[in-house]
Coordinates of C-alpha atoms (C1' of nucleotides) in Angstrom, one line a residue:
Chain A
M21 CA -0.1 -0.1 0.1
S22 CA 1.3 3.4 -0.8
T23 CA 2.2 5.8 1.6
R24 CA -0.6 8.1 0.8
Q25 CA -3.1 5.3 1.3
K26 CA -1.7 4.4 4.7
L27 CA -2.3 8.1 5.6
V28 CA -5.8 8.2 4.5
D29 CA -6.5 4.9 6.1
G30 CA -5.1 5.6 9.4
M31 CA -6.7 9.1 9.3
A32 CA -10.1 7.6 8.4
D33 CA -10.0 5.2 11.5
L34 CA -9.0 8.0 13.7
L35 CA -11.8 10.4 12.7
W36 CA -14.2 7.6 13.0
E37 CA -12.6 6.9 16.6
R38 CA -12.0 10.3 18.0
G39 CA -13.4 12.8 15.6
Y40 CA -11.5 15.8 13.9
V41 CA -10.6 17.8 17.0
G42 CA -9.6 14.7 18.9
T43 CA -7.3 13.4 16.4
S44 CA -3.4 15.0 16.4
P45 CA -0.9 14.7 13.6
A46 CA 1.3 12.5 16.1
A47 CA -1.6 10.2 16.3
I48 CA -2.1 10.0 12.6
L49 CA 1.5 9.1 11.7
E50 CA 1.6 6.4 14.6
R51 CA -1.5 4.8 13.2
S52 CA -0.3 5.0 9.6
G53 CA 3.4 3.9 10.6
V54 CA 4.7 6.7 8.4
G55 CA 6.9 9.8 9.2
Q56 CA 6.5 13.2 10.0
G57 CA 7.5 14.5 6.6
S58 CA 5.2 12.3 4.6
L59 CA 1.9 14.0 5.8
Y60 CA 3.2 17.3 4.7
H61 CA 4.6 15.8 1.3
H62 CA 1.0 14.4 0.3
F63 CA -1.2 16.8 1.9
D64 CA -1.5 20.5 2.8
G65 CA -2.0 19.5 6.5
K66 CA -4.6 17.8 8.7
Q67 CA -7.8 19.4 7.2
D68 CA -6.7 18.2 3.8
L69 CA -6.1 14.7 4.6
A70 CA -9.2 14.7 6.8
V71 CA -11.3 15.6 3.7
A72 CA -9.6 12.6 1.8
A73 CA -10.4 10.2 4.7
I74 CA -14.0 11.3 5.2
Q75 CA -14.6 10.7 1.5
A76 CA -13.1 7.3 2.0
N77 CA -15.4 6.6 4.9
A78 CA -18.4 7.8 3.1
E79 CA -17.6 5.1 0.1
I80 CA -17.3 2.6 2.5
L81 CA -21.1 3.4 3.9
K82 CA -22.4 4.0 0.5
Q83 CA -21.0 0.7 -0.9
A84 CA -22.7 -1.4 2.1
A85 CA -26.2 0.3 1.4
R86 CA -25.9 -0.4 -2.2
E87 CA -25.2 -4.1 -1.3
T88 CA -28.4 -4.2 0.9
L89 CA -30.9 -2.0 -0.7
V90 CA -30.9 -3.7 -4.0
P91 CA -33.4 -6.3 -5.0
P92 CA -34.5 -9.0 -4.6
G93 CA -37.2 -8.4 -2.1
H94 CA -40.0 -6.4 -1.4
A95 CA -39.7 -3.0 0.1
Y96 CA -40.0 -4.1 3.7
E97 CA -37.3 -6.9 3.0
R98 CA -34.8 -4.6 1.5
L99 CA -35.0 -1.9 4.4
E100 CA -34.9 -4.8 6.8
R101 CA -31.7 -6.1 5.2
F102 CA -30.2 -2.5 5.3
L103 CA -31.1 -2.1 8.9
L104 CA -29.9 -5.5 10.2
R105 CA -26.6 -5.6 8.1
D106 CA -23.5 -6.3 10.5
R107 CA -22.2 -3.0 12.1
E108 CA -19.4 -2.1 14.6
I109 CA -22.3 -0.6 16.8
L110 CA -20.0 0.8 19.4
R111 CA -17.7 2.5 17.4
G112 CA -20.5 4.4 16.1
C113 CA -20.9 5.9 12.5
R114 CA -18.1 6.9 10.5
I115 CA -19.8 9.8 9.0
G116 CA -22.5 10.6 11.5
R117 CA -20.1 11.0 14.5
L118 CA -18.6 13.9 12.6
T119 CA -21.7 15.8 12.7
Q120 CA -20.8 16.5 16.5
D121 CA -17.5 17.7 15.9
P122 CA -17.3 21.4 16.6
E123 CA -14.6 21.8 13.8
V124 CA -16.4 19.8 11.2
Y125 CA -19.8 21.5 11.9
V126 CA -18.2 24.9 10.9
N127 CA -15.9 24.0 8.6
E128 CA -17.5 23.7 5.0
A129 CA -14.9 21.7 3.6
L130 CA -15.0 19.0 6.1
R131 CA -18.6 19.3 6.4
R132 CA -19.6 19.1 2.7
P133 CA -18.7 15.4 2.4
V134 CA -20.9 14.5 5.3
E135 CA -23.9 16.5 4.1
D136 CA -23.3 14.7 0.6
T137 CA -23.4 11.4 2.2
F138 CA -26.6 11.8 4.4
Q139 CA -28.5 13.3 1.1
W140 CA -27.5 10.4 -0.9
M141 CA -28.3 7.8 1.7
R142 CA -31.8 9.6 2.2
A143 CA -32.4 9.6 -1.4
R144 CA -31.7 5.7 -1.9
L145 CA -34.1 5.0 1.0
S146 CA -36.6 7.2 -0.3
E147 CA -36.5 5.4 -3.7
V148 CA -37.2 2.1 -2.1
I149 CA -40.2 3.4 -0.1
A150 CA -41.7 5.0 -2.9
T151 CA -41.5 2.2 -5.2
G152 CA -42.7 -0.1 -2.6
Q153 CA -45.7 2.1 -2.4
Q154 CA -46.3 2.5 -6.2
L155 CA -46.1 -1.3 -6.3
G156 CA -48.8 -1.7 -3.5
E157 CA -46.5 -3.3 -1.3
L158 CA -46.5 -0.7 1.4
E159 CA -49.3 1.7 2.4
D160 CA -48.9 5.1 1.3
A161 CA -49.7 6.8 4.6
V162 CA -46.4 8.0 5.3
D163 CA -44.3 10.3 3.0
P164 CA -41.3 8.5 1.5
D165 CA -39.0 11.3 2.2
D166 CA -40.2 11.6 5.6
M167 CA -40.0 7.8 6.3
A168 CA -36.5 7.5 4.9
S169 CA -35.4 10.4 7.5
A170 CA -37.0 8.7 10.4
I171 CA -34.8 5.5 9.2
V172 CA -31.6 7.3 8.9
A173 CA -32.2 9.1 12.1
T174 CA -33.1 5.9 14.1
L175 CA -29.8 4.4 12.8
Q176 CA -27.9 7.5 13.9
G177 CA -29.7 7.7 17.3
G178 CA -29.4 3.9 17.8
Y179 CA -25.7 4.4 17.7
V180 CA -26.1 7.2 20.4
L181 CA -28.0 5.2 22.8
A182 CA -25.8 2.2 22.4
R183 CA -22.5 4.4 23.3
A184 CA -24.3 6.1 26.1
E185 CA -24.8 2.9 28.0
H186 CA -21.8 0.9 26.5
D187 CA -24.5 -1.6 25.3
E188 CA -24.9 -2.8 21.7
S189 CA -28.4 -4.1 22.6
R190 CA -29.7 -0.4 22.9
F191 CA -29.3 -0.2 19.1
A192 CA -30.8 -3.6 18.4
A193 CA -33.9 -2.2 20.7
A194 CA -34.2 0.9 18.5
I195 CA -34.1 -1.0 15.1
R196 CA -36.5 -3.7 16.5
G197 CA -38.9 -0.8 17.3
L198 CA -38.5 0.9 14.0
L199 CA -38.9 -2.2 12.0
A200 CA -42.2 -3.2 13.9
L201 CA -43.4 0.1 13.2
V202 CA -42.7 0.0 9.4
H203 CA -43.9 -3.4 9.5
S204 CA -47.3 -1.9 9.9
Q205 CA -47.0 -0.3 6.7
V206 CA -46.9 -3.5 4.9
R207 CA -49.9 -4.1 2.9
Q208 CA -52.0 -7.1 3.5
P209 CA -52.7 -9.3 0.1
Chain B
M18 CA -25.1 34.4 40.7
S19 CA -22.4 32.7 42.5
T20 CA -19.1 32.3 41.0
R21 CA -19.6 28.6 41.1
Q22 CA -22.8 28.8 39.4
K23 CA -21.5 30.9 36.6
L24 CA -18.7 28.3 35.9
V25 CA -21.2 25.4 35.6
D26 CA -23.5 27.3 33.5
G27 CA -20.4 28.4 31.2
M28 CA -19.2 24.9 31.1
A29 CA -22.6 23.2 30.5
D30 CA -23.1 25.6 27.4
L31 CA -19.6 24.9 26.2
L32 CA -20.1 21.1 26.6
W33 CA -23.4 21.4 24.7
E34 CA -21.6 23.4 21.7
R35 CA -18.0 22.0 21.6
G36 CA -18.0 18.7 23.8
Y37 CA -15.5 18.0 26.5
V38 CA -12.3 17.6 24.5
G39 CA -13.2 20.7 22.3
T40 CA -13.5 22.7 25.5
S41 CA -10.3 24.6 27.2
P42 CA -10.2 26.1 30.5
A43 CA -9.7 29.5 28.9
A44 CA -12.9 29.0 26.9
I45 CA -14.4 28.3 30.3
L46 CA -13.3 31.4 31.9
E47 CA -13.8 33.7 29.2
R48 CA -17.6 32.3 28.8
S49 CA -18.0 32.4 32.5
G50 CA -16.6 35.5 33.2
V51 CA -14.3 34.6 36.0
G52 CA -10.7 34.5 36.7
Q53 CA -8.2 31.5 36.2
G54 CA -8.1 30.9 40.2
S55 CA -11.8 30.5 40.7
L56 CA -12.0 27.4 38.6
Y57 CA -9.5 25.7 40.7
H58 CA -10.7 26.8 43.7
H59 CA -14.3 25.5 43.5
F60 CA -13.5 22.3 41.5
D61 CA -10.5 19.8 41.1
G62 CA -10.1 20.6 37.3
K63 CA -11.9 20.4 34.4
Q64 CA -13.2 17.0 34.7
D65 CA -14.8 17.6 38.0
L66 CA -16.4 20.8 36.6
A67 CA -17.7 18.9 33.5
V68 CA -19.5 16.4 35.8
A69 CA -21.5 19.2 37.5
A70 CA -22.3 20.8 34.1
I71 CA -23.5 17.6 32.6
Q72 CA -25.7 16.9 35.5
A73 CA -27.2 20.6 35.4
N74 CA -27.8 19.7 31.4
A75 CA -29.5 16.7 32.2
E76 CA -32.0 18.1 34.7
I77 CA -33.0 20.8 31.8
L78 CA -33.8 17.9 29.7
K79 CA -35.5 15.7 32.3
Q80 CA -37.8 18.7 33.1
A81 CA -38.8 19.2 29.7
A82 CA -40.0 15.7 29.3
R83 CA -41.8 15.9 32.7
E84 CA -43.6 18.7 31.4
T85 CA -44.6 17.2 28.2
L86 CA -45.4 13.5 28.8
V87 CA -47.6 14.2 31.7
P88 CA -51.5 13.8 31.2
P89 CA -53.9 15.2 30.0
G90 CA -54.3 13.4 26.7
H91 CA -54.0 10.0 25.2
A92 CA -50.6 8.3 24.8
Y93 CA -50.3 9.3 21.3
E94 CA -51.0 13.0 22.3
R95 CA -48.3 12.8 25.0
L96 CA -45.6 11.4 22.9
E97 CA -46.5 13.8 20.2
R98 CA -46.4 16.8 22.8
F99 CA -42.9 15.6 23.8
L100 CA -41.5 15.2 20.1
L101 CA -42.8 18.5 19.0
R102 CA -41.8 20.5 21.9
D103 CA -39.4 23.6 21.2
R104 CA -36.0 22.7 20.6
E105 CA -32.7 24.3 19.4
I106 CA -32.3 21.7 16.6
L107 CA -29.1 23.0 15.3
R108 CA -27.4 23.0 18.5
G109 CA -28.0 19.4 19.0
C110 CA -28.7 17.4 22.2
R111 CA -27.0 18.6 25.3
I112 CA -26.6 15.2 26.5
G113 CA -26.6 13.0 23.2
R114 CA -23.7 14.9 21.7
L115 CA -21.4 13.8 24.5
T116 CA -21.8 10.0 23.5
Q117 CA -19.4 11.0 20.6
D118 CA -16.8 12.7 22.6
P119 CA -13.9 10.2 22.9
E120 CA -13.1 11.3 26.3
V121 CA -16.4 11.0 27.5
Y122 CA -16.9 7.6 26.1
V123 CA -14.0 6.0 28.0
N124 CA -14.4 8.1 31.3
E125 CA -16.9 6.5 33.7
A126 CA -17.3 9.6 35.6
L127 CA -18.2 11.6 32.6
R128 CA -20.4 9.1 31.0
R129 CA -22.3 7.9 34.0
P130 CA -24.7 10.9 34.1
V131 CA -25.3 10.5 30.4
E132 CA -26.2 6.7 30.8
D133 CA -28.5 7.8 33.6
T134 CA -30.2 10.4 31.8
F135 CA -30.9 8.0 28.6
Q136 CA -32.1 5.3 31.1
W137 CA -34.3 7.7 32.7
M138 CA -35.7 9.1 29.5
R139 CA -36.3 5.5 28.0
A140 CA -38.1 4.5 31.3
R141 CA -40.6 7.4 31.2
L142 CA -41.3 6.8 27.5
S143 CA -41.9 3.2 28.0
E144 CA -44.4 3.9 30.8
V145 CA -46.3 6.1 28.6
I146 CA -46.6 3.5 25.7
A147 CA -47.1 0.7 28.1
T148 CA -50.1 2.4 29.8
G149 CA -51.6 3.5 26.4
Q150 CA -51.5 -0.2 25.3
Q151 CA -53.2 -1.3 29.0
L152 CA -55.8 1.3 28.1
G153 CA -56.3 0.2 24.5
E154 CA -55.3 3.5 23.4
L155 CA -52.4 2.0 21.4
E156 CA -52.2 -1.6 19.5
D157 CA -49.8 -3.8 21.3
A158 CA -47.8 -5.1 18.3
V159 CA -44.8 -3.4 19.3
D160 CA -42.7 -3.7 22.7
P161 CA -42.8 -0.8 24.7
D162 CA -39.2 -0.5 25.4
D163 CA -38.4 -1.2 21.7
M164 CA -40.7 1.7 20.8
A165 CA -39.4 3.9 23.5
S166 CA -35.9 3.1 22.1
A167 CA -36.8 4.1 18.5
I168 CA -38.3 7.4 19.8
V169 CA -35.3 8.3 21.7
A170 CA -33.0 7.2 18.9
T171 CA -35.2 9.2 16.2
L172 CA -34.7 12.3 18.1
Q173 CA -31.0 11.7 18.8
G174 CA -30.7 11.1 15.0
G175 CA -32.8 13.9 13.8
Y176 CA -30.2 16.2 15.4
V177 CA -27.4 14.4 13.6
L178 CA -29.4 14.8 10.2
A179 CA -30.1 18.4 10.8
R180 CA -26.7 19.5 11.6
A181 CA -25.2 17.3 8.8
E182 CA -27.2 19.5 6.3
H183 CA -27.2 22.8 8.6
D184 CA -31.1 22.4 7.9
E185 CA -33.2 22.2 10.9
S186 CA -36.1 20.8 8.5
R187 CA -34.3 17.5 8.5
F188 CA -35.2 17.1 11.9
A189 CA -38.7 17.8 11.5
A190 CA -38.9 15.5 8.5
A191 CA -37.8 12.5 10.7
I192 CA -40.1 13.3 13.7
R193 CA -42.9 13.6 10.9
G194 CA -42.0 10.2 9.5
L195 CA -41.8 8.7 13.1
L196 CA -45.1 10.3 14.3
A197 CA -46.8 8.7 11.3
L198 CA -45.6 5.4 12.2
V199 CA -46.5 5.7 15.7
H200 CA -49.7 6.9 14.5
S201 CA -50.7 3.8 12.9
Q202 CA -50.6 2.0 16.4
V203 CA -53.5 4.3 17.3
R204 CA -56.4 1.8 17.9
Q205 CA -59.6 3.0 16.4
P206 CA -62.4 3.3 18.6
Chain C
dG2 C1' 9.7 11.0 -0.8
dT3 C1' 11.0 10.4 3.6
dC4 C1' 13.8 11.6 7.8
dT5 C1' 14.9 14.3 12.2
dA6 C1' 14.7 18.5 14.4
dT7 C1' 12.6 22.3 15.8
dA8 C1' 9.3 26.5 16.3
dC9 C1' 5.5 28.5 18.1
dC10 C1' 1.3 28.3 20.6
dC11 C1' -2.1 26.6 23.4
dC12 C1' -4.1 23.3 26.8
dG13 C1' -4.5 21.8 31.7
dA14 C1' -3.0 22.8 36.1
dT15 C1' -0.2 25.0 39.8
dA16 C1' 2.2 28.8 42.8
dG17 C1' 1.8 32.2 45.5
dA18 C1' 0.4 37.4 46.2
dC19 C1' -3.6 39.9 48.0
Chain D
dG1 C1' -12.0 33.7 46.9
dT2 C1' -9.8 35.8 43.3
dC3 C1' -6.0 37.2 41.0
dT4 C1' -1.4 37.3 37.9
dA5 C1' 2.2 34.5 36.5
dT6 C1' 4.3 30.4 35.3
dC7 C1' 5.0 25.5 34.2
dG8 C1' 5.4 21.2 31.3
dG9 C1' 3.5 19.0 27.8
dG10 C1' 1.7 18.2 23.5
dG11 C1' -0.8 20.0 19.1
dT12 C1' 0.2 21.7 14.2
dA13 C1' 3.5 23.2 10.9
dT14 C1' 7.9 24.1 9.1
dA15 C1' 13.0 23.4 8.0
dG16 C1' 16.4 21.2 6.0
dA17 C1' 19.3 17.1 5.4
dC18 C1' 19.4 12.7 2.9

DNA sequence: GTCTATACCCCGATAGAC
DNA sequence: GTCTATCGGGGTATAGAC
């Protein structure tokens, strides 16, 4: 692996674990196993590397969503597959955790890829729900965009609950609750 | 207001805005309008002050929940009142944001009041839901604790979505989606 | 391209006067 | 109880050799 790639991967992990303000150049170098000079040769500085690392983390999330949201299956089954995919619960969300970082929140270069990822995710879920409603698989009592927002929010909040209590099962409970509510939208044949 | 109280209030605001690792003693003093010596006279240090400030923030949240979850009203109306109460969306949750702080997550003294607050909130919501089911106001298709977890998670995630896009309406959309799903549990008379 | 050495500043805490 | 002065350490970036 290239030195540049080692830096991006190390930074991506640290952003996930500690956020932007909680990650120092020294920690990046130690995690990546490269020397001081390499960081400032390949990137303008911490922020520049962070943008690349955030994009790498976003791509991982998007790929996992693509793999689970596709057919086969009715809308409910596709949503269920997405919600129940394997996750490292207590580590939280690689992208969502950054919304709480005070520097990311006010820095457009850092926040932009975060915003893009949430918009993308919401659009994909909304498509699945709208298609399900059109095919008569789901009741159309709930606006697809609102339901997609509630699903993404429950995921993000599930991580919060689990981390608050150091207990993965709090995430599972929230997802069970949501799935039970969504299941009430499945149209009986 | 006492100097001690100024310190607690200033720290509570900064923990909300910037988290624990993002808050420096210098910022605390500036926000509180007190001198360097006062901090270390009234508290052992940053951590000790933070514990007091987290408890102060938790009490604000609990009071708002008490005021909205009480009767009058059927279970759905009480949940709706709780979910739609006035909030400073883009500032995020005073308590939930701390779950993403790398220091709070690993420090029991800091995390304990966060965990306690989430357990308390979930228990109050679960009571409202279980009572509603017993009174026949709600279907009993969803476990009360799971539904309470989904509600708290959607709130927490709603803040995440809004902050990711610098747009309060993303919070509102998630809550609308959740309320529409919860409304499907209201038993028709 | 990568290394070591170093600059400069702010972080969190302490000292000691008043 | 509050103040100013100061400490040791680590955060972020740069210099310059190889």
